[in-house]
């Protein structure tokens, strides 16, 4: 069967990665979480003191150091998803903290950061057979993707999901802080100049506020089957 490219975009914490990862596992595709890449650059910037007191980024310094940032993924058999490595160090847990979440939108809005990440993402997908989730996959990274999904859910539902996820990982955080962060990121991600978050014209929209993970999974599998039938 011909392999296709699957782009899953949408707001933060709306369950994109759960859906994307499950589908990839079922159909034997590679899964790439592009948010983890922007989070890794953010962690690098935080560790190297590249944020000013006012929260802005020391862009000149960061640009000079971009070549020192190597991001890679290694599949973890136990969790069933790829672990993120920054310069060879496992950073999967460090990139998911609220501290990184509250700095990442500033990093993701920088044009030279996006250019470098998009180039790496396009290299990863050159042979198709991958499910990639993010904000600009269907619009910028793979505008020719055979299947594009745009996922939404209310900000409260998304904050609750992130709250549950952090609690489960043993990283409890205040619900209202998470909600504030989710809403701030929605705003910054949709209003930035380069590749703002928006639905591609040919993307299928899914509001999963009231859906179970199983229902989403089945819905996505149907869309995948239909997209494959179209290209055979
Ligand atoms: O999906 P996530 O919450 O882990 O993403 C982290 C941040 O990275 C998010 O605030 C927006 C940004 N991002 C982006 O700008 N483009 C992508 N393709 C993926 C994520």
PDB file of N, CA, C and O and ligand atoms in Angstrom, residues 12-13 16 33-36 38-39 96 104-105 108 114 121 133-137 162 185 189 192, ligand 1:
ATOM      1  N   UNK A  12      -2.867  23.759  21.834  1.00  0.00           N
ATOM      2  CA  UNK A  12      -2.071  22.982  22.778  1.00  0.00           C
ATOM      3  C   UNK A  12      -2.974  22.132  23.674  1.00  0.00           C
ATOM      4  O   UNK A  12      -4.111  22.511  23.961  1.00  0.00           O
ATOM      5  N   UNK A  13      -2.453  21.004  24.069  1.00  0.00           N
ATOM      6  CA  UNK A  13      -3.126  20.085  24.996  1.00  0.00           C
ATOM      7  C   UNK A  13      -4.507  19.631  24.528  1.00  0.00           C
ATOM      8  O   UNK A  13      -5.400  19.452  25.351  1.00  0.00           O
ATOM      9  N   UNK A  16      -3.737  15.947  20.558  1.00  0.00           N
ATOM     10  CA  UNK A  16      -3.164  15.629  19.242  1.00  0.00           C
ATOM     11  C   UNK A  16      -2.161  14.490  19.331  1.00  0.00           C
ATOM     12  O   UNK A  16      -2.171  13.576  18.532  1.00  0.00           O
ATOM     13  N   UNK A  33       6.614  14.336  17.155  1.00  0.00           N
ATOM     14  CA  UNK A  33       5.983  15.369  17.979  1.00  0.00           C
ATOM     15  C   UNK A  33       6.815  16.646  17.796  1.00  0.00           C
ATOM     16  O   UNK A  33       7.878  16.790  18.401  1.00  0.00           O
ATOM     17  N   UNK A  34       6.338  17.557  16.954  1.00  0.00           N
ATOM     18  CA  UNK A  34       7.173  18.734  16.663  1.00  0.00           C
ATOM     19  C   UNK A  34       7.200  19.719  17.825  1.00  0.00           C
ATOM     20  O   UNK A  34       8.127  20.506  17.959  1.00  0.00           O
ATOM     21  N   UNK A  35       6.170  19.665  18.691  1.00  0.00           N
ATOM     22  CA  UNK A  35       6.173  20.512  19.885  1.00  0.00           C
ATOM     23  C   UNK A  35       7.397  20.206  20.743  1.00  0.00           C
ATOM     24  O   UNK A  35       7.995  21.099  21.346  1.00  0.00           O
ATOM     25  N   UNK A  36       7.782  18.925  20.774  1.00  0.00           N
ATOM     26  CA  UNK A  36       8.956  18.514  21.569  1.00  0.00           C
ATOM     27  C   UNK A  36      10.224  19.182  21.040  1.00  0.00           C
ATOM     28  O   UNK A  36      11.156  19.458  21.809  1.00  0.00           O
ATOM     29  N   UNK A  38      10.390  22.280  19.580  1.00  0.00           N
ATOM     30  CA  UNK A  38      10.401  23.683  20.054  1.00  0.00           C
ATOM     31  C   UNK A  38      10.656  23.733  21.564  1.00  0.00           C
ATOM     32  O   UNK A  38      11.323  24.640  22.068  1.00  0.00           O
ATOM     33  N   UNK A  39      10.137  22.731  22.281  1.00  0.00           N
ATOM     34  CA  UNK A  39      10.377  22.666  23.722  1.00  0.00           C
ATOM     35  C   UNK A  39      11.868  22.422  24.007  1.00  0.00           C
ATOM     36  O   UNK A  39      12.418  22.959  24.967  1.00  0.00           O
ATOM     37  N   UNK A  96       8.656  18.974  29.484  1.00  0.00           N
ATOM     38  CA  UNK A  96       7.195  19.013  29.716  1.00  0.00           C
ATOM     39  C   UNK A  96       6.805  19.861  30.917  1.00  0.00           C
ATOM     40  O   UNK A  96       5.634  19.899  31.283  1.00  0.00           O
ATOM     41  N   UNK A 104       7.974  28.615  25.917  1.00  0.00           N
ATOM     42  CA  UNK A 104       8.138  28.052  24.561  1.00  0.00           C
ATOM     43  C   UNK A 104       7.541  28.904  23.435  1.00  0.00           C
ATOM     44  O   UNK A 104       8.090  28.952  22.327  1.00  0.00           O
ATOM     45  N   UNK A 105       6.430  29.599  23.696  1.00  0.00           N
ATOM     46  CA  UNK A 105       5.809  30.348  22.596  1.00  0.00           C
ATOM     47  C   UNK A 105       6.736  31.445  22.065  1.00  0.00           C
ATOM     48  O   UNK A 105       6.714  31.758  20.870  1.00  0.00           O
ATOM     49  N   UNK A 108       9.128  29.670  19.804  1.00  0.00           N
ATOM     50  CA  UNK A 108       8.478  29.164  18.587  1.00  0.00           C
ATOM     51  C   UNK A 108       8.078  30.286  17.626  1.00  0.00           C
ATOM     52  O   UNK A 108       7.739  30.028  16.479  1.00  0.00           O
ATOM     53  N   UNK A 114      12.130  28.594  13.598  1.00  0.00           N
ATOM     54  CA  UNK A 114      11.138  27.856  12.814  1.00  0.00           C
ATOM     55  C   UNK A 114      11.762  27.310  11.533  1.00  0.00           C
ATOM     56  O   UNK A 114      11.498  26.179  11.138  1.00  0.00           O
ATOM     57  N   UNK A 121      12.135  18.801  10.035  1.00  0.00           N
ATOM     58  CA  UNK A 121      10.887  18.031   9.942  1.00  0.00           C
ATOM     59  C   UNK A 121      10.662  17.534   8.511  1.00  0.00           C
ATOM     60  O   UNK A 121      10.241  16.395   8.287  1.00  0.00           O
ATOM     61  N   UNK A 133       2.668  15.755  14.406  1.00  0.00           N
ATOM     62  CA  UNK A 133       1.725  16.691  15.023  1.00  0.00           C
ATOM     63  C   UNK A 133       2.411  17.997  15.399  1.00  0.00           C
ATOM     64  O   UNK A 133       3.604  18.022  15.675  1.00  0.00           O
ATOM     65  N   UNK A 134       1.618  19.079  15.327  1.00  0.00           N
ATOM     66  CA  UNK A 134       2.180  20.397  15.631  1.00  0.00           C
ATOM     67  C   UNK A 134       1.160  21.495  15.422  1.00  0.00           C
ATOM     68  O   UNK A 134      -0.021  21.348  15.758  1.00  0.00           O
ATOM     69  N   UNK A 135       1.619  22.614  14.862  1.00  0.00           N
ATOM     70  CA  UNK A 135       0.738  23.764  14.644  1.00  0.00           C
ATOM     71  C   UNK A 135       0.680  24.155  13.163  1.00  0.00           C
ATOM     72  O   UNK A 135      -0.279  24.756  12.715  1.00  0.00           O
ATOM     73  N   UNK A 136       1.772  23.860  12.456  1.00  0.00           N
ATOM     74  CA  UNK A 136       1.917  24.354  11.078  1.00  0.00           C
ATOM     75  C   UNK A 136       2.253  23.208  10.114  1.00  0.00           C
ATOM     76  O   UNK A 136       2.835  23.438   9.071  1.00  0.00           O
ATOM     77  N   UNK A 137       1.902  21.996  10.502  1.00  0.00           N
ATOM     78  CA  UNK A 137       2.322  20.853   9.674  1.00  0.00           C
ATOM     79  C   UNK A 137       1.544  20.846   8.347  1.00  0.00           C
ATOM     80  O   UNK A 137       2.132  20.736   7.273  1.00  0.00           O
ATOM     81  N   UNK A 162      -4.127  18.550  30.634  1.00  0.00           N
ATOM     82  CA  UNK A 162      -2.709  18.789  30.946  1.00  0.00           C
ATOM     83  C   UNK A 162      -2.477  18.613  32.456  1.00  0.00           C
ATOM     84  O   UNK A 162      -1.477  18.042  32.883  1.00  0.00           O
ATOM     85  N   UNK A 185      -0.838  30.695  25.463  1.00  0.00           N
ATOM     86  CA  UNK A 185      -0.184  30.071  24.301  1.00  0.00           C
ATOM     87  C   UNK A 185      -1.099  30.083  23.077  1.00  0.00           C
ATOM     88  O   UNK A 185      -0.647  30.294  21.964  1.00  0.00           O
ATOM     89  N   UNK A 189       0.369  31.679  19.836  1.00  0.00           N
ATOM     90  CA  UNK A 189       0.523  30.760  18.697  1.00  0.00           C
ATOM     91  C   UNK A 189      -0.342  31.185  17.498  1.00  0.00           C
ATOM     92  O   UNK A 189       0.032  30.981  16.353  1.00  0.00           O
ATOM     93  N   UNK A 192       1.213  35.008  16.020  1.00  0.00           N
ATOM     94  CA  UNK A 192       2.604  35.297  15.624  1.00  0.00           C
ATOM     95  C   UNK A 192       2.670  35.513  14.103  1.00  0.00           C
ATOM     96  O   UNK A 192       1.802  35.045  13.363  1.00  0.00           O
TER      97      UNK A 192
HETATM   98  O1  LIG B   1       2.360  20.745  21.259  1.00  0.00           O
HETATM   99  P1  LIG B   1       3.136  21.412  22.392  1.00  0.00           P
HETATM  100  O2  LIG B   1       2.255  22.049  23.418  1.00  0.00           O
HETATM  101  O3  LIG B   1       4.134  20.499  23.006  1.00  0.00           O
HETATM  102  O4  LIG B   1       3.959  22.591  21.685  1.00  0.00           O
HETATM  103  C1  LIG B   1       4.793  23.434  22.414  1.00  0.00           C
HETATM  104  C2  LIG B   1       4.815  24.808  21.790  1.00  0.00           C
HETATM  105  O5  LIG B   1       5.517  24.762  20.549  1.00  0.00           O
HETATM  106  C3  LIG B   1       3.459  25.424  21.508  1.00  0.00           C
HETATM  107  O6  LIG B   1       3.155  26.479  22.402  1.00  0.00           O
HETATM  108  C4  LIG B   1       3.533  25.946  20.108  1.00  0.00           C
HETATM  109  C5  LIG B   1       4.847  25.520  19.567  1.00  0.00           C
HETATM  110  N1  LIG B   1       4.763  24.737  18.329  1.00  0.00           N
HETATM  111  C6  LIG B   1       4.822  25.405  17.148  1.00  0.00           C
HETATM  112  O7  LIG B   1       4.860  26.630  17.132  1.00  0.00           O
HETATM  113  N2  LIG B   1       4.843  24.717  15.975  1.00  0.00           N
HETATM  114  C7  LIG B   1       4.776  23.386  15.967  1.00  0.00           C
HETATM  115  N3  LIG B   1       4.801  22.729  14.794  1.00  0.00           N
HETATM  116  C8  LIG B   1       4.692  22.675  17.187  1.00  0.00           C
HETATM  117  C9  LIG B   1       4.668  23.384  18.361  1.00  0.00           C
END
